[in-house]
C-alpha cells in the first residue's frame, strides 16, 4: 500500500457541534492508522468527492475528527452519518508537543474550528493533570452558536482547567464575554517564563494572540498553520511557507520562527 | 581507465537486447525531443540548436555530431514523474467502498544522452520524492534500475549556466556510462561509472583510449566550461533570496510574467503535483489521479478563505525563491541545475539569471 492510499474507517457516531460543524467518531474497518499525537492531522477522504486535511480532535482507541463544512469535500465529510465509510491517511505532521511540556503552565487558545486540533492536547494534559502547572483554555467564536464542544467546557473546568470563552457577537441569553480572544489573554493565569502556549485559529487571530502572549512574557508560543495540502507527505509542494513544507515541518511551528514570514504579504 | 567507442549503434543494440527501452534525443516537429529511439539512426546527427530568451530553433551543423545540442523542450522528468499518474481505483460496495491500487510494471528505461545538468536534476527529484520519510513508490519503481548514459557537454547553449550551478559541463558520478563525443568524428570517449556500465561495455566492441585522445576529450569538456551562455553566481544566492522578499524587482517581473507556468513544466526539477478525483456517472467507480501542477496557478495556494498567493508578483517570487533559496532548507541543495529551459520556453523571455542580477543590484544599492 502506498502513502497515497486511504485506509477505510467507519463513522460510528456523528455529533452535530454547530450549524455547519460535526464531530465524527471513527473506527477502523481493518488495520488502523498508526497512533496519533495531539496536533497531528489526517487526509480524510469522502468517496468520489476528494480529500482534505483534517486534524484529529480525539486521539486514542476511539478517534474523532471535527469537520466544518466550507466546500465540497468538507461538506461530504461533515454530513457523514453513522455507518458511512470514509478514508483516512496519516497521521501527518508534527504535533503540539504537549507531551514534552511537563511541569509547565499551559495556555490553549482556539478560535472557531481551531479548537479542534487543540482538544486532544487539552484532554491529554487533563488526563495527567498533576504533571502540569496552571491550565488555561481561551476560546473564541463568532457567535455563541458557533462554539464547538460547548457541552464539554464544564467537564474541563471540573478536571482543573480554567476555561474562558468570548464571542464576537452575543445572541439572546449570552451572559459571557464579548470581544476578541486577545481580550482574554490577560486572564491567562500563567507564570509567563514557565508557560507554553498553543494557538490555532484564523491566521490573524493567531498572530494577534501570539503577540499578546509574548507581550505578557511568554516565550514558548506554538501555532498550527493552515496551507493548501494535496498530499500530506511532502511530495506535492502545495503547503510551502518559506523554508517549510507545512505538512512535514508543521503544522505546529514556533511562532517566533514563522512570525517574519507571516508578515510578508502573500508569502 | 577510459575507452573508445566508434559510434553508439552497438551500444543501442546491446541495450535493446538487454530488454531496455532506449530513450534519447531525436528531431521531431523542428525540435530535439526525448523519445524512444528505434535505432541509433534516430539520433539528431548533424543538428544543433540556437537558443535565446523565448526562442528555440534547430539548425544544421557543419558536422554530423549526435549530441552537439543543449537542453530541448523536455527533460527526463516526464519519464520518471509523468504528467498524469493514476494513484488508485475505488469501487462502491454494499457497506462503503473498496480501494484497489493499480501497479503497472514500468518500462525498463535506458536514458541515452543525459546531460550532466539533467543528471543532477534526476538526483534532485530522487531526493524530493524518495529521500524523506514517505517514499513515492511509483516514482521509485520507474527510477529503479534505469540505465543512464551521460553525454558530457562540449557544446553549451546560449542559455546554459551549469558551471555557475556546479552541475556541469562534465559528470563525475551517478551514471552507468559517460560519453564524450568527438564532434564529427563519430567517436566517443567512454567512462564507466558502475558495474552495470562495465557489463554493458563488455558486450560491445570498444578499445582502450590512448592518452592523447583521452586528454583531448577532457580538454574539450573543460573548454566548454568557458563558453557558457549565461552565468548566475551561486555565491550568496540563498541569502539573496531570503533577504529580497520585499524587493521592488518583483513588481517589475510581475508586469511581464503571464503566469502561464511554462517554466515549471519544462524545469527538470519542478515536481509539484495535485490530485483529482473522478467518478463515473453512476458513482459506482471512482479514481484518483495525480497530475503536474504549477505554483503559478492561482488555485495552487487555495484555501477556503481565498488563495494565499493571488498576485503575479507573489507567485513569481514563490517560484524563484523556492528554486534558488528555500529548496536548500527543504531538500539540502539548490533546485536549479542551470539548464536554461525556463529561459528558452518562457513566452515573454523572462530570464532568471537577469532577474537574479537585478535583485543583486537592488540589494547592493540599498546597502550603500
Ligand atoms: C493541517 C490542517 C488541519 C486542518 N484541520 C481541520 C479540522 O480539524 N477541521 C476542519 O473543519 N478543517 C480543518 N482544516 C481545514 C480544511 O482542510 C479545509 O477546510 C478543507 O480542505 C476545505 O476543503 P473543501 O473542499 O471542503 O473546501 P474548499 O477547498 O474551500 O472548497 C471550495 C471549492 O474549491 C475547490 N478546491 C479545493 N481545493 C482546490 C484546489 N487546490 N484547487 C482548485 N480548487 C480547489 C473545491 O473542490 C470546492 O469546490 C485543516 C487544514 C489543515 C491544513
Ligand atoms: S530553474 Fe530554469 S535553469 Fe534552473 S533547472 Fe529549472 S529550468 Fe533549468
Ligand atoms: S516566468 Fe515566463 S514561463 Fe514562467 S510563468 Fe511567467 S511567463 Fe510563464
Ligand atoms: S501537502 Fe503535499 S507537500 Fe505538503
XYZ file of C-alpha atoms and ligand atoms in Angstrom:
708
model
C 0.000 0.000 0.000
C 1.356 3.402 -0.873
C 1.296 6.537 1.236
C -1.440 7.938 -1.023
C -3.981 5.190 -0.340
C -6.728 5.898 2.209
C -7.413 3.396 4.971
C -11.129 2.616 5.440
C -12.780 3.822 8.656
C -16.417 3.772 9.636
C -18.355 6.595 11.243
C -19.924 5.129 14.378
C -21.421 8.340 15.674
C -21.943 11.856 14.393
C -22.319 14.730 16.829
C -23.574 17.992 15.483
C -21.441 20.729 17.042
C -22.899 23.745 15.281
C -24.987 24.517 12.225
C -22.032 23.725 9.933
C -19.703 21.567 12.029
C -19.878 17.943 13.101
C -17.642 15.624 15.078
C -17.286 12.132 13.636
C -16.427 9.186 15.840
C -14.360 6.793 13.745
C -13.462 3.137 13.942
C -11.085 1.370 11.596
C -12.697 -1.235 9.331
C -9.460 -3.237 9.376
C -5.959 -2.224 10.359
C -5.961 1.227 11.975
C -3.543 4.003 11.070
C -0.537 4.326 13.437
C -1.088 6.066 16.811
C -1.837 9.791 16.565
C -0.237 12.510 18.691
C -2.237 15.603 19.648
C -1.911 18.227 16.900
C -1.437 15.783 14.037
C -3.868 15.531 11.155
C -5.055 13.040 8.582
C -6.057 13.343 4.956
C -9.755 12.421 5.114
C -11.403 11.027 2.019
C -15.059 11.229 1.062
C -15.780 8.590 -1.572
C -15.860 10.066 -5.057
C -15.514 13.645 -3.802
C -11.954 14.080 -2.617
C -9.619 14.569 0.300
C -8.988 17.310 2.837
C -6.513 17.673 5.699
C -8.441 17.423 8.980
C -6.980 17.437 12.478
C -7.609 14.586 14.833
C -9.800 16.005 17.599
C -9.595 13.000 19.901
C -6.660 10.607 19.900
C -6.590 7.111 21.359
C -8.606 3.974 20.795
C -11.637 5.963 19.677
C -10.587 8.525 17.098
C -12.606 11.673 16.495
C -12.339 14.317 13.821
C -14.349 17.508 13.702
C -15.204 18.922 10.299
C -16.596 22.287 9.322
C -18.494 22.461 6.052
C -16.822 25.072 3.856
C -16.715 23.322 0.475
C -17.318 20.132 -1.440
C -15.082 17.766 0.488
C -15.713 19.119 3.961
C -19.469 19.111 3.276
C -19.412 15.437 2.319
C -17.325 14.601 5.373
C -19.276 16.705 7.858
C -22.502 15.195 6.544
C -21.348 11.587 7.011
C -23.710 9.828 9.395
C -23.276 6.611 11.375
C -22.452 3.645 9.171
C -20.796 5.709 6.451
C -17.351 4.614 5.359
C -14.694 7.256 4.889
C -10.978 7.051 4.123
C -8.147 8.252 6.318
C -4.405 8.583 5.648
C -1.881 9.590 8.242
C -1.237 10.674 10.843
C 0.812 13.506 9.387
C 2.756 16.464 10.662
C 4.425 17.255 13.933
C 2.067 17.568 16.885
C 1.821 20.208 19.595
C 4.498 18.570 21.733
C 2.315 18.923 24.846
C 3.922 15.660 25.963
C 7.230 17.495 26.398
C 5.789 20.487 28.246
C 5.534 18.573 31.530
C 5.838 20.786 34.615
C 4.882 23.924 32.715
C 1.818 26.136 32.722
C -0.270 25.596 29.616
C -2.273 28.172 27.697
C -4.539 26.949 24.906
C -6.160 29.487 22.600
C -8.603 28.295 19.958
C -10.594 30.373 17.511
C -13.607 28.741 15.839
C -12.796 25.343 14.322
C -9.222 25.959 15.575
C -10.279 24.424 18.882
C -10.467 21.011 17.137
C -6.713 20.294 16.946
C -6.263 21.689 20.481
C -8.839 19.384 22.049
C -6.670 16.231 22.137
C -3.834 18.247 23.708
C -6.214 19.652 26.334
C -7.558 16.171 27.060
C -4.019 14.794 27.205
C -2.988 17.378 29.806
C -6.165 16.919 31.850
C -5.605 13.164 31.974
C -2.214 13.929 33.529
C -3.390 16.949 35.457
C -0.770 16.606 38.188
C 2.072 16.763 35.667
C 1.305 20.321 34.602
C 1.023 23.726 36.253
C -1.933 26.020 35.613
C -4.007 25.109 32.556
C -5.921 27.887 30.819
C -8.147 27.411 27.804
C -9.172 30.547 25.892
C -11.930 30.051 23.361
C -13.255 32.456 20.780
C -16.082 32.144 18.268
C -18.135 34.470 16.102
C -21.384 33.857 17.989
C -22.438 31.544 20.830
C -23.990 29.257 18.215
C -20.563 28.808 16.609
C -18.929 27.362 19.735
C -17.825 23.757 19.273
C -17.500 21.271 22.179
C -19.624 23.650 24.256
C -21.075 20.784 26.298
C -17.574 19.761 27.372
C -16.342 23.045 28.858
C -17.749 22.405 32.321
C -16.129 18.988 32.372
C -12.763 20.560 31.542
C -13.270 23.054 34.366
C -14.091 20.258 36.802
C -10.901 18.490 35.827
C -8.805 21.514 36.657
C -8.685 23.850 33.699
C -9.638 27.481 33.651
C -11.877 27.849 30.598
C -12.683 31.342 29.316
C -14.991 31.923 26.396
C -15.663 35.000 24.314
C -17.787 35.682 21.245
C -17.613 38.466 18.659
C -21.366 38.939 18.693
C -23.580 37.853 21.574
C -27.012 36.394 20.959
C -30.019 36.166 23.203
C -29.224 34.832 26.612
C -25.432 35.085 26.313
C -24.029 36.313 29.595
C -20.373 35.628 28.876
C -17.584 37.748 27.408
C -17.995 39.638 24.184
C -14.908 40.671 22.224
C -11.851 39.295 20.513
C -9.958 36.404 22.011
C -6.988 38.700 22.569
C -9.051 40.406 25.280
C -8.829 37.165 27.284
C -5.071 36.977 27.202
C -4.743 38.946 30.425
C -6.689 36.114 32.099
C -4.064 33.559 31.157
C -3.109 32.810 34.727
C 0.297 31.646 33.712
C 3.728 32.175 35.130
C 4.903 33.584 31.793
C 8.502 32.367 31.515
C 7.369 28.902 32.594
C 4.375 28.701 30.282
C 3.813 27.160 26.887
C 1.033 28.446 24.650
C -0.741 26.518 21.879
C -2.793 28.536 19.419
C -4.989 27.581 16.494
C -7.453 29.676 14.553
C -7.517 32.096 11.640
C -4.027 33.399 10.862
C -4.685 36.952 12.074
C -6.163 35.642 15.302
C -3.035 33.522 15.855
C -0.752 36.461 15.162
C -2.525 38.837 17.500
C -2.907 36.248 20.247
C 0.732 35.188 19.982
C 1.909 38.803 20.058
C -0.273 39.493 23.101
C 1.050 36.427 24.915
C 4.628 37.349 24.068
C 3.957 40.818 25.396
C 2.972 39.149 28.667
C 6.350 37.461 28.750
C 5.677 34.065 27.219
C 8.494 32.858 25.006
C 7.292 29.374 24.068
C 4.339 30.078 21.794
C 3.281 27.485 19.208
C 0.749 27.884 16.436
C -0.764 25.468 13.926
C -0.659 26.682 10.324
C -3.138 26.119 7.549
C -1.975 25.808 3.949
C -3.369 24.054 0.888
C -2.414 20.377 1.087
C -2.824 17.846 -1.675
C -0.667 15.006 -0.346
C 0.257 15.434 3.326
C 3.508 13.555 2.778
C 5.883 16.141 1.343
C 5.517 15.413 -2.384
C 3.021 17.839 -3.856
C 4.609 21.185 -2.958
C 1.322 22.888 -2.138
C 1.931 23.581 1.543
C 5.034 25.747 1.083
C 5.657 28.517 3.556
C 9.169 29.843 3.019
C 11.641 27.236 4.198
C 8.873 24.933 5.437
C 6.711 22.250 3.980
C 3.849 22.703 6.422
C 2.692 19.058 6.177
C 6.169 17.814 7.020
C 7.726 20.559 9.170
C 4.404 21.703 10.691
C 1.549 22.259 11.001
C 2.680 23.171 14.521
C 5.543 25.648 14.489
C 7.178 28.007 16.950
C 5.523 31.378 16.427
C 8.873 33.204 16.708
C 10.285 31.216 13.804
C 7.439 31.951 11.392
C 6.497 35.439 12.531
C 8.703 37.170 9.916
C 7.278 35.030 7.096
C 3.697 35.642 8.207
C 4.295 39.365 7.957
C 5.302 39.131 4.288
C 2.168 39.631 2.239
C 1.136 36.633 0.139
C 4.161 34.618 1.243
C 40.641 3.990 -17.362
C 38.790 5.315 -20.398
C 37.710 3.633 -23.589
C 36.832 4.479 -27.141
C 33.600 3.622 -28.940
C 33.232 4.040 -32.691
C 29.633 5.227 -32.693
C 26.738 4.275 -30.446
C 24.866 1.865 -32.758
C 26.381 -1.139 -30.971
C 25.525 0.316 -27.585
C 21.941 0.964 -28.632
C 21.583 -2.583 -29.931
C 23.072 -4.080 -26.765
C 20.683 -2.040 -24.611
C 17.667 -3.194 -26.606
C 18.914 -6.780 -26.456
C 19.155 -6.458 -22.681
C 15.473 -5.503 -22.534
C 15.800 -1.747 -22.195
C 13.501 0.779 -23.820
C 16.044 3.296 -25.051
C 15.084 6.951 -24.713
C 17.206 9.656 -26.238
C 17.207 12.838 -28.304
C 15.642 12.856 -31.740
C 14.274 15.503 -34.098
C 10.512 15.912 -34.121
C 8.443 18.927 -35.216
C 11.552 21.064 -35.556
C 12.729 20.461 -32.032
C 15.081 17.983 -30.425
C 12.845 15.992 -28.120
C 13.401 12.928 -25.962
C 11.624 9.843 -27.256
C 12.089 6.139 -27.754
C 14.924 5.507 -30.185
C 14.175 2.625 -32.553
C 17.824 2.631 -33.519
C 20.855 4.831 -33.127
C 19.974 6.302 -36.530
C 17.183 8.245 -34.820
C 19.712 10.424 -33.006
C 19.852 14.029 -34.239
C 23.071 13.665 -36.224
C 24.148 16.976 -37.639
C 21.607 19.067 -35.740
C 22.360 21.867 -33.334
C 20.161 24.446 -31.657
C 20.027 28.215 -31.423
C 18.620 29.429 -28.137
C 17.540 32.775 -26.764
C 15.075 34.011 -24.156
C 11.694 32.947 -25.521
C 13.264 31.371 -28.612
C 14.329 27.928 -29.812
C 15.397 26.870 -33.284
C 17.169 23.794 -34.580
C 19.860 24.386 -37.129
C 22.049 22.294 -39.386
C 25.583 21.835 -38.200
C 28.624 21.597 -40.408
C 29.464 18.229 -38.850
C 27.418 15.147 -38.052
C 27.611 15.295 -34.251
C 24.767 13.492 -32.455
C 24.865 15.312 -29.135
C 26.011 18.816 -30.033
C 22.816 20.457 -28.804
C 21.840 21.654 -25.353
C 18.587 21.209 -23.437
C 15.429 20.757 -25.506
C 11.832 21.376 -24.505
C 11.656 18.251 -22.383
C 13.769 16.942 -19.607
C 13.795 13.339 -18.379
C 11.164 14.328 -15.832
C 8.139 13.090 -17.822
C 9.594 9.572 -17.925
C 10.282 9.435 -14.196
C 7.465 11.605 -12.884
C 4.815 11.551 -15.629
C 2.379 14.454 -16.108
C -0.531 12.173 -15.116
C -0.445 9.076 -12.952
C -3.408 7.086 -11.710
C -2.967 6.532 -7.987
C -5.818 4.131 -7.402
C -9.299 2.936 -8.313
C -12.202 2.607 -5.935
C -15.463 0.778 -6.336
C -18.642 1.235 -4.348
C -19.582 -1.772 -2.220
C -22.608 -2.621 -0.079
C -21.033 -1.192 3.040
C -18.863 1.568 1.609
C -16.089 1.350 -0.931
C -13.046 -0.689 -1.755
C -9.776 0.782 -2.993
C -7.589 -1.063 -5.419
C -4.091 0.089 -6.217
C -3.042 -0.415 -9.723
C 0.591 -1.113 -10.235
C 1.715 -1.303 -13.805
C 5.157 -2.633 -14.334
C 7.049 0.427 -15.605
C 9.255 0.021 -18.679
C 12.926 -0.593 -18.058
C 14.412 2.563 -19.464
C 17.882 3.296 -20.693
C 18.428 7.058 -20.936
C 20.903 7.743 -23.731
C 22.359 11.236 -23.787
C 21.682 12.632 -20.306
C 23.407 15.970 -19.832
C 25.341 16.431 -16.583
C 22.907 19.184 -15.533
C 19.968 16.861 -16.162
C 21.706 14.046 -14.307
C 21.878 16.329 -11.296
C 18.213 17.179 -11.774
C 17.349 13.484 -11.547
C 19.305 13.349 -8.294
C 17.251 16.284 -7.010
C 13.959 14.564 -7.910
C 15.220 11.437 -6.125
C 15.830 13.485 -3.008
C 12.420 15.195 -3.110
C 10.295 12.157 -3.906
C 12.158 9.335 -2.204
C 14.592 10.917 0.243
C 12.253 11.690 3.120
C 10.057 9.753 5.494
C 7.471 8.912 2.816
C 8.745 7.402 -0.407
C 6.858 7.908 -3.649
C 6.790 4.244 -4.634
C 5.507 4.866 -8.119
C 8.424 7.223 -8.813
C 10.834 4.777 -7.204
C 9.543 1.922 -9.357
C 10.181 3.937 -12.516
C 13.531 5.198 -11.310
C 14.987 1.936 -10.027
C 17.199 0.181 -12.499
C 17.339 2.911 -15.107
C 20.483 2.620 -17.173
C 21.983 6.083 -17.502
C 24.337 7.100 -20.272
C 25.573 10.598 -19.748
C 26.981 12.649 -22.566
C 29.350 15.291 -21.260
C 28.838 18.729 -22.740
C 31.166 20.106 -25.338
C 28.605 22.405 -26.931
C 26.911 24.544 -24.273
C 23.990 26.681 -25.380
C 23.331 30.391 -25.212
C 21.112 29.970 -22.141
C 23.249 27.425 -20.248
C 24.833 28.118 -16.855
C 25.637 24.701 -15.389
C 29.074 25.955 -14.380
C 27.512 28.540 -12.050
C 25.272 25.883 -10.529
C 28.132 23.405 -10.223
C 26.369 20.720 -12.253
C 28.426 20.522 -15.467
C 29.735 20.502 -18.132
C 31.219 17.115 -17.132
C 29.639 14.500 -14.860
C 31.764 12.653 -12.361
C 29.349 10.146 -10.829
C 25.780 8.908 -10.817
C 25.864 7.326 -14.276
C 26.455 3.879 -15.716
C 28.405 5.095 -18.716
C 29.563 8.582 -19.649
C 30.380 9.510 -23.220
C 32.304 12.435 -24.578
C 31.660 12.984 -28.253
C 34.362 13.954 -30.721
C 32.063 16.071 -32.831
C 32.026 14.923 -36.407
C 34.485 12.081 -35.898
C 31.872 9.512 -34.940
C 33.991 8.540 -31.947
C 33.256 8.737 -28.244
C 35.411 8.549 -25.155
C 33.716 6.290 -22.594
C 33.981 6.369 -18.795
C 32.473 3.566 -16.755
C 30.525 4.607 -13.662
C 29.019 1.350 -12.375
C 29.192 -2.424 -12.594
C 26.162 -2.399 -14.871
C 28.038 0.049 -17.090
C 31.105 -2.191 -17.182
C 28.938 -5.214 -18.067
C 27.232 -3.318 -20.867
C 30.529 -2.080 -22.258
C 31.877 -5.634 -22.196
C 29.088 -6.655 -24.574
C 30.046 -4.232 -27.304
C 33.082 -3.531 -29.374
C 35.365 -0.982 -27.730
C 39.041 -0.340 -27.240
C 41.280 1.322 -24.725
C 41.703 5.055 -25.159
C 45.185 6.253 -25.874
C 46.371 9.074 -23.599
C 46.352 11.675 -26.354
C 42.736 11.024 -27.289
C 41.655 10.949 -23.674
C 43.399 14.230 -22.926
C 41.771 15.808 -25.965
C 38.299 14.724 -24.794
C 38.852 16.096 -21.284
C 40.144 19.345 -22.727
C 37.003 19.735 -24.877
C 34.794 19.429 -21.785
C 36.994 21.829 -19.827
C 36.858 24.307 -22.681
C 33.058 24.099 -22.707
C 33.098 25.428 -19.156
C 34.461 28.673 -20.544
C 31.732 29.018 -23.183
C 28.617 29.193 -21.015
C 25.955 31.441 -22.474
C 24.851 32.673 -19.057
C 26.131 32.925 -15.552
C 24.433 33.195 -12.200
C 26.977 33.169 -9.380
C 25.720 30.746 -6.730
C 27.584 32.604 -4.035
C 25.159 34.143 -1.556
C 22.163 33.250 -3.732
C 20.268 31.629 -0.899
C 20.732 34.641 1.357
C 19.850 36.968 -1.506
C 16.513 35.186 -1.939
C 15.729 35.212 1.789
C 16.628 38.887 2.019
C 14.786 40.071 -1.085
C 11.181 39.193 -0.265
C 10.154 42.833 -0.402
C 12.287 43.810 -3.405
C 10.854 46.207 -5.989
C 12.083 43.937 -8.786
C 9.182 41.534 -8.181
C 6.795 44.249 -9.345
C 8.874 44.676 -12.464
C 8.898 40.981 -13.388
C 5.199 40.738 -12.498
C 4.443 43.211 -15.289
C 5.976 40.777 -17.799
C 5.093 37.317 -16.431
C 1.894 35.761 -17.802
C 1.699 33.136 -15.002
C 1.444 30.529 -17.751
C 3.568 28.047 -15.808
C 5.672 27.017 -18.834
C 8.818 27.496 -16.789
C 7.640 24.976 -14.206
C 6.599 22.445 -16.848
C 9.969 22.459 -18.630
C 12.076 22.673 -15.484
C 13.691 19.296 -14.780
C 13.282 19.682 -11.010
C 9.848 21.302 -10.617
C 7.952 18.394 -9.127
C 4.682 19.843 -7.818
C 1.503 17.876 -8.338
C -2.147 17.992 -7.433
C -4.711 15.216 -7.182
C -8.018 14.905 -8.984
C -10.894 12.657 -8.051
C -13.104 11.431 -10.847
C -16.189 9.247 -10.760
C -18.254 7.614 -13.460
C -21.854 8.744 -13.952
C -23.316 6.064 -11.690
C -20.830 6.798 -8.922
C -20.011 3.095 -8.682
C -16.445 3.696 -9.718
C -14.019 6.389 -8.563
C -10.423 7.124 -9.422
C -7.736 9.360 -8.083
C -5.188 10.847 -10.438
C -2.048 12.769 -9.678
C -1.057 15.399 -12.216
C 1.585 18.065 -12.567
C 0.659 21.370 -11.032
C 2.352 24.747 -11.037
C 2.911 27.330 -8.325
C 1.936 29.880 -10.993
C -1.631 28.579 -10.926
C -3.984 30.760 -8.901
C -5.559 27.730 -7.214
C -2.217 26.331 -6.152
C -2.400 28.032 -2.756
C -6.199 27.753 -2.493
C -7.678 27.922 0.988
C -11.380 28.096 1.798
C -10.988 31.812 2.519
C -9.178 32.502 -0.778
C -5.773 31.775 -2.288
C -2.692 32.800 -0.362
C -0.816 33.964 -3.468
C -3.150 35.864 -5.753
C -0.781 38.423 -7.293
C 1.585 37.538 -10.138
C 4.357 39.053 -8.117
C 3.851 36.671 -5.201
C 3.738 33.663 -7.497
C 6.898 34.509 -9.424
C 8.589 35.253 -6.112
C 7.454 31.908 -4.725
C 8.880 30.097 -7.736
C 12.267 31.813 -7.770
C 12.837 31.973 -4.019
C 11.888 28.318 -3.664
C 14.060 27.193 -6.542
C 17.157 29.120 -5.529
C 16.619 29.627 -1.815
C 14.273 27.583 0.340
C 14.937 24.432 -1.695
C 18.170 24.285 0.333
C 16.181 24.348 3.589
C 13.768 21.692 2.419
C 15.973 19.328 0.440
C 19.589 20.255 1.079
C 20.504 21.653 -2.336
C 19.572 24.273 -4.869
C 16.558 23.437 -7.012
C 18.210 24.868 -10.130
C 20.755 22.988 -12.231
C 21.362 25.729 -14.798
C 19.832 24.007 -17.829
C 18.300 27.247 -19.133
C 14.991 25.668 -20.217
C 12.845 28.132 -18.282
C 14.541 30.983 -20.148
C 14.012 29.461 -23.582
C 10.414 28.349 -23.097
C 9.109 31.458 -21.374
C 6.824 33.063 -23.977
C 7.919 36.523 -22.904
C 11.575 35.637 -22.453
C 11.939 36.149 -18.724
C 15.483 35.139 -17.830
C 16.057 34.106 -14.235
C 19.741 34.957 -14.443
C 18.762 38.520 -15.312
C 16.168 38.658 -12.545
C 18.736 37.467 -10.037
C 21.276 40.001 -11.271
C 18.671 42.746 -10.866
C 17.807 41.559 -7.354
C 21.512 41.591 -6.504
C 21.874 45.077 -7.860
C 18.856 46.264 -5.896
C 20.373 44.716 -2.780
C 23.725 46.368 -3.313
C 22.115 49.722 -3.999
C 20.096 49.531 -0.805
C 23.154 48.532 1.227
C 25.020 51.646 0.165
C -3.236 20.852 8.964
C -4.676 21.209 8.749
C -5.614 20.810 9.668
C -6.968 21.120 9.466
N -7.867 20.704 10.397
C -9.180 20.929 10.183
C -10.165 20.440 11.098
O -9.851 19.788 12.089
N -11.459 20.681 10.814
C -11.846 21.387 9.712
O -13.056 21.564 9.516
N -10.949 21.900 8.856
C -9.629 21.679 9.055
N -8.712 22.157 8.149
C -9.197 22.936 7.003
C -9.717 22.011 5.930
O -8.670 21.239 5.416
C -10.363 22.805 4.794
O -11.469 23.462 5.288
C -10.761 21.866 3.689
O -9.628 21.462 2.946
C -11.730 22.502 2.747
O -11.907 21.650 1.631
P -13.231 21.732 0.816
O -13.016 21.012 -0.453
O -14.334 21.285 1.650
O -13.409 23.259 0.637
P -12.689 24.235 -0.395
O -11.427 23.677 -0.835
O -12.668 25.593 0.123
O -13.723 24.083 -1.466
C -14.167 25.137 -2.209
C -14.156 24.673 -3.601
O -12.831 24.779 -4.120
C -12.391 23.570 -4.685
N -10.980 23.377 -4.390
C -10.449 22.886 -3.281
N -9.134 22.837 -3.344
C -8.797 23.300 -4.548
C -7.570 23.484 -5.226
N -6.400 23.198 -4.699
N -7.611 23.993 -6.467
C -8.787 24.296 -7.039
N -9.963 24.150 -6.440
C -9.973 23.649 -5.221
C -13.246 22.513 -4.036
O -13.428 21.453 -4.928
C -14.535 23.224 -3.722
O -15.467 23.106 -4.740
C -7.375 21.875 8.336
C -6.427 22.288 7.424
C -5.085 21.961 7.613
C -4.074 22.402 6.610
S 15.060 26.910 -12.925
Fe 15.360 27.088 -15.174
S 17.595 26.866 -15.462
Fe 17.136 26.158 -13.375
S 16.867 23.926 -13.582
Fe 14.799 24.848 -13.787
S 14.505 25.167 -15.985
Fe 16.706 24.781 -15.667
S 8.202 33.257 -15.964
Fe 7.606 33.009 -18.144
S 7.245 30.799 -18.375
Fe 7.217 31.218 -16.155
S 5.043 31.606 -15.662
Fe 5.957 33.629 -16.106
S 5.546 33.951 -18.334
Fe 5.217 31.739 -17.942
S 0.790 18.728 1.457
Fe 1.911 17.965 -0.262
S 3.921 18.673 0.209
Fe 2.806 19.244 1.981
